[in-house]
Short mmCIF file of C-alpha atoms and ligand atoms in Angstrom, two decimals:
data_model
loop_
_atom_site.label_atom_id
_atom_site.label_comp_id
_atom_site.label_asym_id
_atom_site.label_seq_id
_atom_site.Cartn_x
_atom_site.Cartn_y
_atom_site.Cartn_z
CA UNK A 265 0.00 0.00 0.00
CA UNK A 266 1.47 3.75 -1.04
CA UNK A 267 2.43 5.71 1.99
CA UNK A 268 3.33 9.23 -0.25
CA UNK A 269 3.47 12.64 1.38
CA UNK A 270 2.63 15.89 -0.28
CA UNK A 271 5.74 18.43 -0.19
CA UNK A 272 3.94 21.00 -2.42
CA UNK A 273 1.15 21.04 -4.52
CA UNK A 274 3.24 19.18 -7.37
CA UNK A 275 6.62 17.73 -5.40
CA UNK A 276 5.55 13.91 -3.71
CA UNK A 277 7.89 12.26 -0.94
CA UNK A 278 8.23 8.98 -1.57
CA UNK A 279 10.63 8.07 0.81
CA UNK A 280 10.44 4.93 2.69
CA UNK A 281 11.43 3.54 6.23
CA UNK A 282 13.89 1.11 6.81
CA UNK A 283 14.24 -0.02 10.70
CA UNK A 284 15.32 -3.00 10.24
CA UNK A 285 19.32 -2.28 9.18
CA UNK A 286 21.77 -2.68 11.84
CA UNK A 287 24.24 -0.64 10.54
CA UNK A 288 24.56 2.19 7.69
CA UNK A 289 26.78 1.25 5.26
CA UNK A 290 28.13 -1.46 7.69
CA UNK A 291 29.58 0.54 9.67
CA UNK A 292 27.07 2.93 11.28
CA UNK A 293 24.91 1.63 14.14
CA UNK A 294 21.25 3.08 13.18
CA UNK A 295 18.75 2.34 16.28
CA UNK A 296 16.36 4.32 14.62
CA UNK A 297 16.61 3.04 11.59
CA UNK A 298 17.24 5.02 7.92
CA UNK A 299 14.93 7.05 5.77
CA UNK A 300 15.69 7.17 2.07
CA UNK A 301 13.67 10.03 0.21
CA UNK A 302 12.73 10.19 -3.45
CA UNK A 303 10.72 12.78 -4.76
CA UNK A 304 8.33 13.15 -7.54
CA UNK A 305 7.72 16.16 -9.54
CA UNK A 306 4.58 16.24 -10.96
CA UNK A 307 4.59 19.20 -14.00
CA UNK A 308 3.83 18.97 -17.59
CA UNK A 309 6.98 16.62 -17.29
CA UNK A 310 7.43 14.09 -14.75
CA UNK A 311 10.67 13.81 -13.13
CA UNK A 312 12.19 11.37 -10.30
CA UNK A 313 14.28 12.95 -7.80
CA UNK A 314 16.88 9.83 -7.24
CA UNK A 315 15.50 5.98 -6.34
CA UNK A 316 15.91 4.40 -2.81
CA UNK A 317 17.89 1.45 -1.13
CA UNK A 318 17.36 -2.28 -2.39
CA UNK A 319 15.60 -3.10 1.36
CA UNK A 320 12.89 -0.85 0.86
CA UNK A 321 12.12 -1.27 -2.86
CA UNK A 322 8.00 -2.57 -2.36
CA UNK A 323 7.21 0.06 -0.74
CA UNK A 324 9.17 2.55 -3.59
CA UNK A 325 7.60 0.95 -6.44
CA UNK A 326 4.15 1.06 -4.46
CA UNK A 327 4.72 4.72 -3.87
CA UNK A 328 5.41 5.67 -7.12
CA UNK A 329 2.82 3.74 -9.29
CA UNK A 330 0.10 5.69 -6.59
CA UNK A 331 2.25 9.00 -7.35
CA UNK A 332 2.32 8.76 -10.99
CA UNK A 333 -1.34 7.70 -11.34
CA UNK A 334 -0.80 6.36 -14.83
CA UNK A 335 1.22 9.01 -16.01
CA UNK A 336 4.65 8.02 -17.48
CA UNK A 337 8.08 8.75 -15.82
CA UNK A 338 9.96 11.61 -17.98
CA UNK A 339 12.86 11.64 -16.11
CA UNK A 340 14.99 10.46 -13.17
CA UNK A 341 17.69 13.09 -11.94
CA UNK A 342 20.29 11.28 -10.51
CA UNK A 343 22.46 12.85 -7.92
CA UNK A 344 24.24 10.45 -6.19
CA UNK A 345 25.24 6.85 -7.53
CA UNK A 346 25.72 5.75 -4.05
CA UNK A 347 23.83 2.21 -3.70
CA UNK A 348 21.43 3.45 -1.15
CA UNK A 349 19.91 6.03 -3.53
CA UNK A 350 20.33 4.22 -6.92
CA UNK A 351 20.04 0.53 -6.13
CA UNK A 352 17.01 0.61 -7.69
CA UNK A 353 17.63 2.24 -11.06
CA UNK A 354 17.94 -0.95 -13.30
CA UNK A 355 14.35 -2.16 -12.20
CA UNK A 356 12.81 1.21 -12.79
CA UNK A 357 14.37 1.62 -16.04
CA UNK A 358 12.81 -2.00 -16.55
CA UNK A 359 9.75 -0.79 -15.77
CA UNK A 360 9.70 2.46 -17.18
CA UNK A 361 11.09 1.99 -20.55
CA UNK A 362 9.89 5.33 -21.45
CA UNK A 363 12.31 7.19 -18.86
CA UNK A 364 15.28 9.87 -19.63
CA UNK A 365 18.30 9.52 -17.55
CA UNK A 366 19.29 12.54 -16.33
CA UNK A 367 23.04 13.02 -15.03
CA UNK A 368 26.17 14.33 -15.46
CA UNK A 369 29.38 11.96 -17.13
CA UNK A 370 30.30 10.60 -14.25
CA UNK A 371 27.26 9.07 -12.85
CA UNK A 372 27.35 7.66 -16.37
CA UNK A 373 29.81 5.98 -15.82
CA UNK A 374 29.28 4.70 -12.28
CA UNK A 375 25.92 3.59 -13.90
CA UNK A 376 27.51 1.30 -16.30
CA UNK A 377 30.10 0.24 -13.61
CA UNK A 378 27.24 -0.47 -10.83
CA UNK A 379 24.60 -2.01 -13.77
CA UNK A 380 24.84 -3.59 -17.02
CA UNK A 381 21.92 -1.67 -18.59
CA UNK A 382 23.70 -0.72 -21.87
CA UNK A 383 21.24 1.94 -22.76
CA UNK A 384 21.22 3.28 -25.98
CA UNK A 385 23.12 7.02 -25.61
CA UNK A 386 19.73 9.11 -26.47
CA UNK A 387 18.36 7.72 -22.86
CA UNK A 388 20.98 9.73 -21.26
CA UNK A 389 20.47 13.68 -20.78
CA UNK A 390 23.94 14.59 -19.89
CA UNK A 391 23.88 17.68 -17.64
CA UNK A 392 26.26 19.51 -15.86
CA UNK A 393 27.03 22.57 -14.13
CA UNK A 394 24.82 25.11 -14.65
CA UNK A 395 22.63 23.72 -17.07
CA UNK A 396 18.67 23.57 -16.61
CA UNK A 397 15.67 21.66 -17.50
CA UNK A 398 12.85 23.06 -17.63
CA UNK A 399 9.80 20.91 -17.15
CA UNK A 400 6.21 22.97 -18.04
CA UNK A 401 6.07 25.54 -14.91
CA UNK A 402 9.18 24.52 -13.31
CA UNK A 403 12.75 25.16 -14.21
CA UNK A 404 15.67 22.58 -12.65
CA UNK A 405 19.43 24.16 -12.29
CA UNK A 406 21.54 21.42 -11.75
CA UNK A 407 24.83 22.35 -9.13
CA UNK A 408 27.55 20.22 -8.97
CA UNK A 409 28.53 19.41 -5.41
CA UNK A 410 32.03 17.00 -6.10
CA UNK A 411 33.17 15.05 -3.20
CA UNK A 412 29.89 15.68 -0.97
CA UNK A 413 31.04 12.55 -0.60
CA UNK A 414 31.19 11.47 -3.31
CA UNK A 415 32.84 12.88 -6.80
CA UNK A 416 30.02 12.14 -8.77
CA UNK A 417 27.43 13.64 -6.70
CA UNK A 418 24.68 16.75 -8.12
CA UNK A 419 22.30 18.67 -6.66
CA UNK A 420 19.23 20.28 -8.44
CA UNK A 421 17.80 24.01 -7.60
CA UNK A 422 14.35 24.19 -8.52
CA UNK A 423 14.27 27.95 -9.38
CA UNK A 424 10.46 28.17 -9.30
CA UNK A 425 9.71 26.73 -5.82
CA UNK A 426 12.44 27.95 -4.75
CA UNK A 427 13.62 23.79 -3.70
CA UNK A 428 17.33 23.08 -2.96
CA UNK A 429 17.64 18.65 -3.96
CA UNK A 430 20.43 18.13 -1.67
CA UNK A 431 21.71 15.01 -1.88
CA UNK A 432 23.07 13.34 1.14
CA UNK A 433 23.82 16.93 2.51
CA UNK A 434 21.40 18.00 5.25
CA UNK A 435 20.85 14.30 6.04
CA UNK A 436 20.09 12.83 9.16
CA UNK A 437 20.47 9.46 10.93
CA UNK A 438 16.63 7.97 12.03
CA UNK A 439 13.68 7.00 10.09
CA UNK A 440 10.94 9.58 9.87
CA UNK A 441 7.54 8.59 12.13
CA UNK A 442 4.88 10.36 9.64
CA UNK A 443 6.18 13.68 10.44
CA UNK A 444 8.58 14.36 7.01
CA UNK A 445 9.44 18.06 7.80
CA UNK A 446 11.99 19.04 10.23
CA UNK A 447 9.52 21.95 11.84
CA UNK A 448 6.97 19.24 12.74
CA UNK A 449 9.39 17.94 15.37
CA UNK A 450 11.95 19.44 18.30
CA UNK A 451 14.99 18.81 16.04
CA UNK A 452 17.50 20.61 17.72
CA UNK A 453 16.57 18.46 20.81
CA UNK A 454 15.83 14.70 19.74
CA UNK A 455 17.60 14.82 15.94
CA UNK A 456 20.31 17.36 15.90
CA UNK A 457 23.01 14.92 17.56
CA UNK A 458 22.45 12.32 14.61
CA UNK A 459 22.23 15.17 12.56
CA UNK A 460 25.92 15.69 13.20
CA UNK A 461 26.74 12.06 13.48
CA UNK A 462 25.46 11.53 10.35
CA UNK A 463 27.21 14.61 8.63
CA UNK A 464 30.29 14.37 10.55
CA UNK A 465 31.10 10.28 10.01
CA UNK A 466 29.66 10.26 6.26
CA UNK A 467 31.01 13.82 4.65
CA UNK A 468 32.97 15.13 7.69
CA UNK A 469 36.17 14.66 5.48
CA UNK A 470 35.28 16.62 3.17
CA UNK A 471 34.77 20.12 4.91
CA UNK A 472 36.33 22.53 2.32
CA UNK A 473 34.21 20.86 -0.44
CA UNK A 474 30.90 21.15 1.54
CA UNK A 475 32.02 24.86 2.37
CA UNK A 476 31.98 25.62 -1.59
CA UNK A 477 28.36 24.03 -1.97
CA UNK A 478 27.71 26.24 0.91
CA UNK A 479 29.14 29.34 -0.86
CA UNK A 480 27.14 28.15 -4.62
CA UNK A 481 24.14 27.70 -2.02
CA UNK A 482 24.42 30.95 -0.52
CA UNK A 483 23.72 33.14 -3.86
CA UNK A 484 20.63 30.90 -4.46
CA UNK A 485 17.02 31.88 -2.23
CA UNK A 486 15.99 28.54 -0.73
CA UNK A 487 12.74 28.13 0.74
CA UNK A 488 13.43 24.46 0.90
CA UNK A 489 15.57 21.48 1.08
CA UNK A 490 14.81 18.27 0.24
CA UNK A 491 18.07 15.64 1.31
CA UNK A 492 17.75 12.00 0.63
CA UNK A 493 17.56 10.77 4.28
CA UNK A 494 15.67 12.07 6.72
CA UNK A 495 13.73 15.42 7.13
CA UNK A 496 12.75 18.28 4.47
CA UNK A 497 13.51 22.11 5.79
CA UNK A 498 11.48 24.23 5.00
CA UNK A 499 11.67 26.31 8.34
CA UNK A 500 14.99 27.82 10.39
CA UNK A 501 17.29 26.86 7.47
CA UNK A 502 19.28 28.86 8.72
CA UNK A 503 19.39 26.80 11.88
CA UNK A 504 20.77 23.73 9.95
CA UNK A 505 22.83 25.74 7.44
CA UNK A 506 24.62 27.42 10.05
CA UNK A 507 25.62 24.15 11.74
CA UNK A 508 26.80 22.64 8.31
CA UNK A 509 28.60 26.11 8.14
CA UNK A 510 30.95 25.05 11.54
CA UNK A 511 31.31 21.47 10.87
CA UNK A 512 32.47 22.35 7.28
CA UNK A 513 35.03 24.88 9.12
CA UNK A 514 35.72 22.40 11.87
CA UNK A 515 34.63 24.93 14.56
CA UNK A 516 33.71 23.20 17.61
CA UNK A 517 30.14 24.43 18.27
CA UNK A 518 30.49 24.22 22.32
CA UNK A 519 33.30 25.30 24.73
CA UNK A 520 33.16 22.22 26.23
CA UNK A 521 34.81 18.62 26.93
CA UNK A 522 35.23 15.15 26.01
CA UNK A 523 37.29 12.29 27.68
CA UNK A 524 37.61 9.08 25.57
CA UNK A 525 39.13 6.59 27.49
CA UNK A 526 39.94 3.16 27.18
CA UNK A 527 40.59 1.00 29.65
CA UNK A 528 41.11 -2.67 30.28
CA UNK A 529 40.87 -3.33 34.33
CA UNK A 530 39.51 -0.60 35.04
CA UNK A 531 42.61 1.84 36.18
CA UNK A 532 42.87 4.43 33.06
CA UNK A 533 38.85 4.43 33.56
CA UNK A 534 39.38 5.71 37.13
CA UNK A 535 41.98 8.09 36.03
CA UNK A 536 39.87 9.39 33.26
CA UNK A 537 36.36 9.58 35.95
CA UNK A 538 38.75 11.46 38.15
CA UNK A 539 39.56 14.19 35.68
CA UNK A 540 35.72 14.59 35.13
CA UNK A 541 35.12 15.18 38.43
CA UNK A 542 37.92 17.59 38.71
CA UNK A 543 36.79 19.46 36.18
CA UNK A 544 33.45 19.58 37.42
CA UNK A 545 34.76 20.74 40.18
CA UNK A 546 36.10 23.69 38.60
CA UNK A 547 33.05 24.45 36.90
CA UNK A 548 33.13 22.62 33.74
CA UNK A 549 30.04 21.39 32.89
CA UNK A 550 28.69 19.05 30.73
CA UNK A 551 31.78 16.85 30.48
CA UNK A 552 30.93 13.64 28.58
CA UNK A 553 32.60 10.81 29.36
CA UNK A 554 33.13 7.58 26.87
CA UNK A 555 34.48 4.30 27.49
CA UNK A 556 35.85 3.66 23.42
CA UNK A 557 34.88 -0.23 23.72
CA UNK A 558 31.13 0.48 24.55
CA UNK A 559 30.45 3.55 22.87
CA UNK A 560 30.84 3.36 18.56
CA UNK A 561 33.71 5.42 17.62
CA UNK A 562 30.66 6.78 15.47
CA UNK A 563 29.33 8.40 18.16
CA UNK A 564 32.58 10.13 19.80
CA UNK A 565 33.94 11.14 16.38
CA UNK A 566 30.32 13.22 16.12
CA UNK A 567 31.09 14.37 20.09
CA UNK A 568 34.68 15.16 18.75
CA UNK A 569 33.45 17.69 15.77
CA UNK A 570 30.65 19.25 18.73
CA UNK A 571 33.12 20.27 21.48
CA UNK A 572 36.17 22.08 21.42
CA UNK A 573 38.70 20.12 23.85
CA UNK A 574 39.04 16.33 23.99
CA UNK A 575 41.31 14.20 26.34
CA UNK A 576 41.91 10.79 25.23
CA UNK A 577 43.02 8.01 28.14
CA UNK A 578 44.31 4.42 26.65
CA UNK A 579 46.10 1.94 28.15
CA UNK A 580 49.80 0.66 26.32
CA UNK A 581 48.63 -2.45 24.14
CA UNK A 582 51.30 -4.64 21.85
CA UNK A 583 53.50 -1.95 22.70
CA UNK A 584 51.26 0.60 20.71
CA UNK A 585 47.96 2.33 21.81
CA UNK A 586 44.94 0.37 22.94
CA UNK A 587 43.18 -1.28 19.89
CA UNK A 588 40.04 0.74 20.37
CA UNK A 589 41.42 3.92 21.18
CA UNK A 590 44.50 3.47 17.88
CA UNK A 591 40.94 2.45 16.07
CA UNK A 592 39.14 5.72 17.30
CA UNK A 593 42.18 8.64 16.57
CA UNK A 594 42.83 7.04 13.36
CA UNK A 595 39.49 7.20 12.23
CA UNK A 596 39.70 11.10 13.50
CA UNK A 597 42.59 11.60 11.55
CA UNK A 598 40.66 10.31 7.82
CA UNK A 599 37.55 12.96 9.29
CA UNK A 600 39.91 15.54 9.17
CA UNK A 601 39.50 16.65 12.64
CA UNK A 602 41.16 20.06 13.26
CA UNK A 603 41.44 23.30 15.57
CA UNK A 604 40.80 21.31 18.97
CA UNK A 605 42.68 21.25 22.64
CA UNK A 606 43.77 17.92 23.65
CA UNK A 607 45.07 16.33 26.63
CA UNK A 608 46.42 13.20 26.88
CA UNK A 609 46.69 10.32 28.96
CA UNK A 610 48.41 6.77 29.29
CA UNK A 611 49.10 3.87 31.34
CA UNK A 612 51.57 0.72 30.84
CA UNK A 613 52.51 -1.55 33.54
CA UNK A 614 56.33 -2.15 32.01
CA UNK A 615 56.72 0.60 29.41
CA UNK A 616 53.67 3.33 28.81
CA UNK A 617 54.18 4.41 25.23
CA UNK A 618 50.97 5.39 24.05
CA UNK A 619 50.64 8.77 25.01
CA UNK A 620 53.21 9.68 22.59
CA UNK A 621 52.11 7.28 19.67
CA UNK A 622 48.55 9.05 20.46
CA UNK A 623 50.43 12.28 20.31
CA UNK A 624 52.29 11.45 16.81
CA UNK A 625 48.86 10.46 15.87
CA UNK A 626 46.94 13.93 16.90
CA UNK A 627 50.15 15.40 15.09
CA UNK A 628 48.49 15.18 11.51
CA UNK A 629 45.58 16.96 12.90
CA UNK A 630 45.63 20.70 11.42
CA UNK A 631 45.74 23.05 14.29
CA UNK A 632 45.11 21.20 17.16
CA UNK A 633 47.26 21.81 20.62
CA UNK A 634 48.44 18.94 23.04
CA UNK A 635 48.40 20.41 26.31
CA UNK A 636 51.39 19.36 28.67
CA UNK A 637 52.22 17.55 30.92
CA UNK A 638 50.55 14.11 29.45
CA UNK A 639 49.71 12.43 32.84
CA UNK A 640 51.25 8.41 32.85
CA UNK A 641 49.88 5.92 34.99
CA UNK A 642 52.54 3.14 35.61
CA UNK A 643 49.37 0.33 36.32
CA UNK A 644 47.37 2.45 38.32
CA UNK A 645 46.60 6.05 39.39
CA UNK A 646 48.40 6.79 42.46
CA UNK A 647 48.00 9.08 45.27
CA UNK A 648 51.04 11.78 44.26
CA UNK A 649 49.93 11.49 41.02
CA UNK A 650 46.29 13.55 41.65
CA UNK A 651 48.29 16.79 41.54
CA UNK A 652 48.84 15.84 38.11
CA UNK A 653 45.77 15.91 37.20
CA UNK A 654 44.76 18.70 38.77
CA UNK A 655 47.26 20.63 36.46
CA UNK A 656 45.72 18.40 33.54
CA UNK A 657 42.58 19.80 34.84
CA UNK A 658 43.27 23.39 35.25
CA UNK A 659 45.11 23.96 31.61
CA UNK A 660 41.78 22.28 30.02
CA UNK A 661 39.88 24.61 31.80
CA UNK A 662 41.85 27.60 30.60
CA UNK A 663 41.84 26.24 27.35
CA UNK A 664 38.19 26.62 27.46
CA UNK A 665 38.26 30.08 28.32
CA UNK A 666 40.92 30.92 26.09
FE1 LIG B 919 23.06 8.30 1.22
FE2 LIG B 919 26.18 8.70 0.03
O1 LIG B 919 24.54 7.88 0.17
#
């Protein structure tokens, strides 16, 4: 059975839930599952806004046979050949024979590399930069957006509504419950933090590239975006723009702090719950604490792009850092993580080395400070050794204020 939404008067959602995936892209651990949107145009032309993920193709097809009414399928605008959005592309071209591709040479490509359609060249509208379509009332610019994430990826400015198609940009983690539009529930409180999590693991690498789409978006007068997961904005964009605006830049949004810590008995733990406390005790507040083997680096690498100091704790493992923790600042390092105060901590029974293989690690971050002294626990924190934390303590918290 369809389950469409109206946008506008002529632009159908016909996204579709999936809660049953584990993990995004296998990686990504979704609890609330994934929406993948699709949108249909309905002008003198008909035009397909992208397809959806192979798990949730029924309820696609359903969607769009109700949407289209009988009508045939002009066109589908493809903006990202990523297999959540285009797994479906060789069964709707099966099914609507009638159908223009619409994309720029390099989804061509990926097209032929993904499926083995062989479709004859006049199926193909090849588009790029700045070039239109116009469709009865509505006109389509089509804006390149390279390496948001991906290099292939488009995104189309419907100049008459006023519509920004956004791609993955302005995504968010979390199927949607009925409620398609961002205004129709407290975002900033119960969606902004997979929001980021989504932005920051998925196209945090690419911050100077999402900064130019940013600047091409900025001469253009949105009233709406529609991204291919979660919700359409078409209220406070500025709200959402102006956080894409700091993760771009890698500007921490809060003065605050995070302590990562691993730990395998239990003794860096203490050490890192003991700094909290301290610098609670100072007045810090709203130090977040994470234990790297229970929490998905996921989740702390989204933390890590949200506040603006960080203290990593990790035992000495194999003579390097502890596996979770190498796991964790390595995966920081291929975000592109920058501009951050970091303290360090480490702990080996025989020889602690991984403070300063953390350190050499943090070293590739652009314009990030390692505060001094790192504090080392030879097994476990000792008495004489709380005064060292308390100077750990005190530079983080003038590091905040700074
Ligand atoms: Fe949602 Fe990059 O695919």
């Amino acid at each position: 059975m369809h389950n469409t939404q109206n946008v506008t008067s002529d632009l159908v959602w016909l996204g579709a839930n999936d809660r049953r995936l584990a993990l995004f892209e296998n990686v990504y651990p979704i609890p609330n599952g994934i929406s993948y949107n699709s949108y249909l145009l309905l002008d003198e032309k008909t035009v397909l806004f992208d397809t959806v993920d192979a798990a949730v193709r029924q309820q696609f097809f359903e969607n769009l046979q109700f949407a289209l009414n009988g009508r045939s399928l002009d066109y589908i605008v493809i903006h990202h050949m990523e297999p959540d959005h285009c797994a479906e592309l060789a069964a709707l071209l099966q099914q609507h024979t009638e159908t223009t591709v619409v994309c720029n040479v390099q989804t061509k490509k990926m097209i032929e590399q993904f499926f083995d359609l062989n479709l004859p060249t006049e199926k193909y509208l090849p588009i790029k930069e700045g070039d239109s379509l116009n469709t009865g009332r509505h006109t389509l610019n089509f804006v390149a957006a390279p390496m948001v994430h991906w290099p292939e990826v488009m995104m189309t400015y419907d100049a008459t509504d006023k519509i920004l198609f956004s791609a993955d940009a302005f995504g968010t983690f979390g199927a949607l419950n009925g409620n398609i539009f961002a205004d129709e529930v407290p975002f900033e409180s119960t969606h902004l933090y997979e929001a980021r999590r989504y932005y920051t693991n998925i196209v945090g690498k690419y911050g100077p590239q999402v900064q130019n789409v940013l600047k091409k978006a900025g001469a253009l007068d949105i009233a709406m975006i529609c991204p291919l997961h979660g919700f359409v904005w078409r209220k406070d964009l500025d709200f959402i723009i102006g956080k894409y605006a700091k993760w771009s830049a890698y500007e921490p949004e809060d003065k605050e702090v995070v302590i990562a810590y691993g730990s395998i008995y239990g003794n860096t733990a203490n050490a890192a719950e003991i700094l909290a406390t301290k610098l609670a005790e100072r007045g810090v507040r709203n130090v977040r604490v994470y234990d790297v083997s229970v929490t998905h680096p996921s989740y702390i690498i989204s933390e890590a792009f949200r506040v603006s100091a960080l203290v990593f704790a990790a035992p000495t493992y194999n003579a390097g850092i502890f596996v979770n923790t190498d796991n964790l600042l390595r995966e920081l390092t291929a975000h592109n993580l920058q501009n951050r105060t970091i303290a360090l901590m480490d702990n080996g029974t025989w020889a602690p080395l991984a403070a300063k293989q953390m350190a050499d690690e943090i070293a590739k971050w652009k314009n990030c400070t390692v505060l001094e002294p790192k504090v080392s626990l030879k097994s476990a924190l000792k008495k004489e050794q709380i005064a060292e934390i308390e100077v750990l303590a005190d530079a983080l918290v003038q590091a905040l204020r700074g």
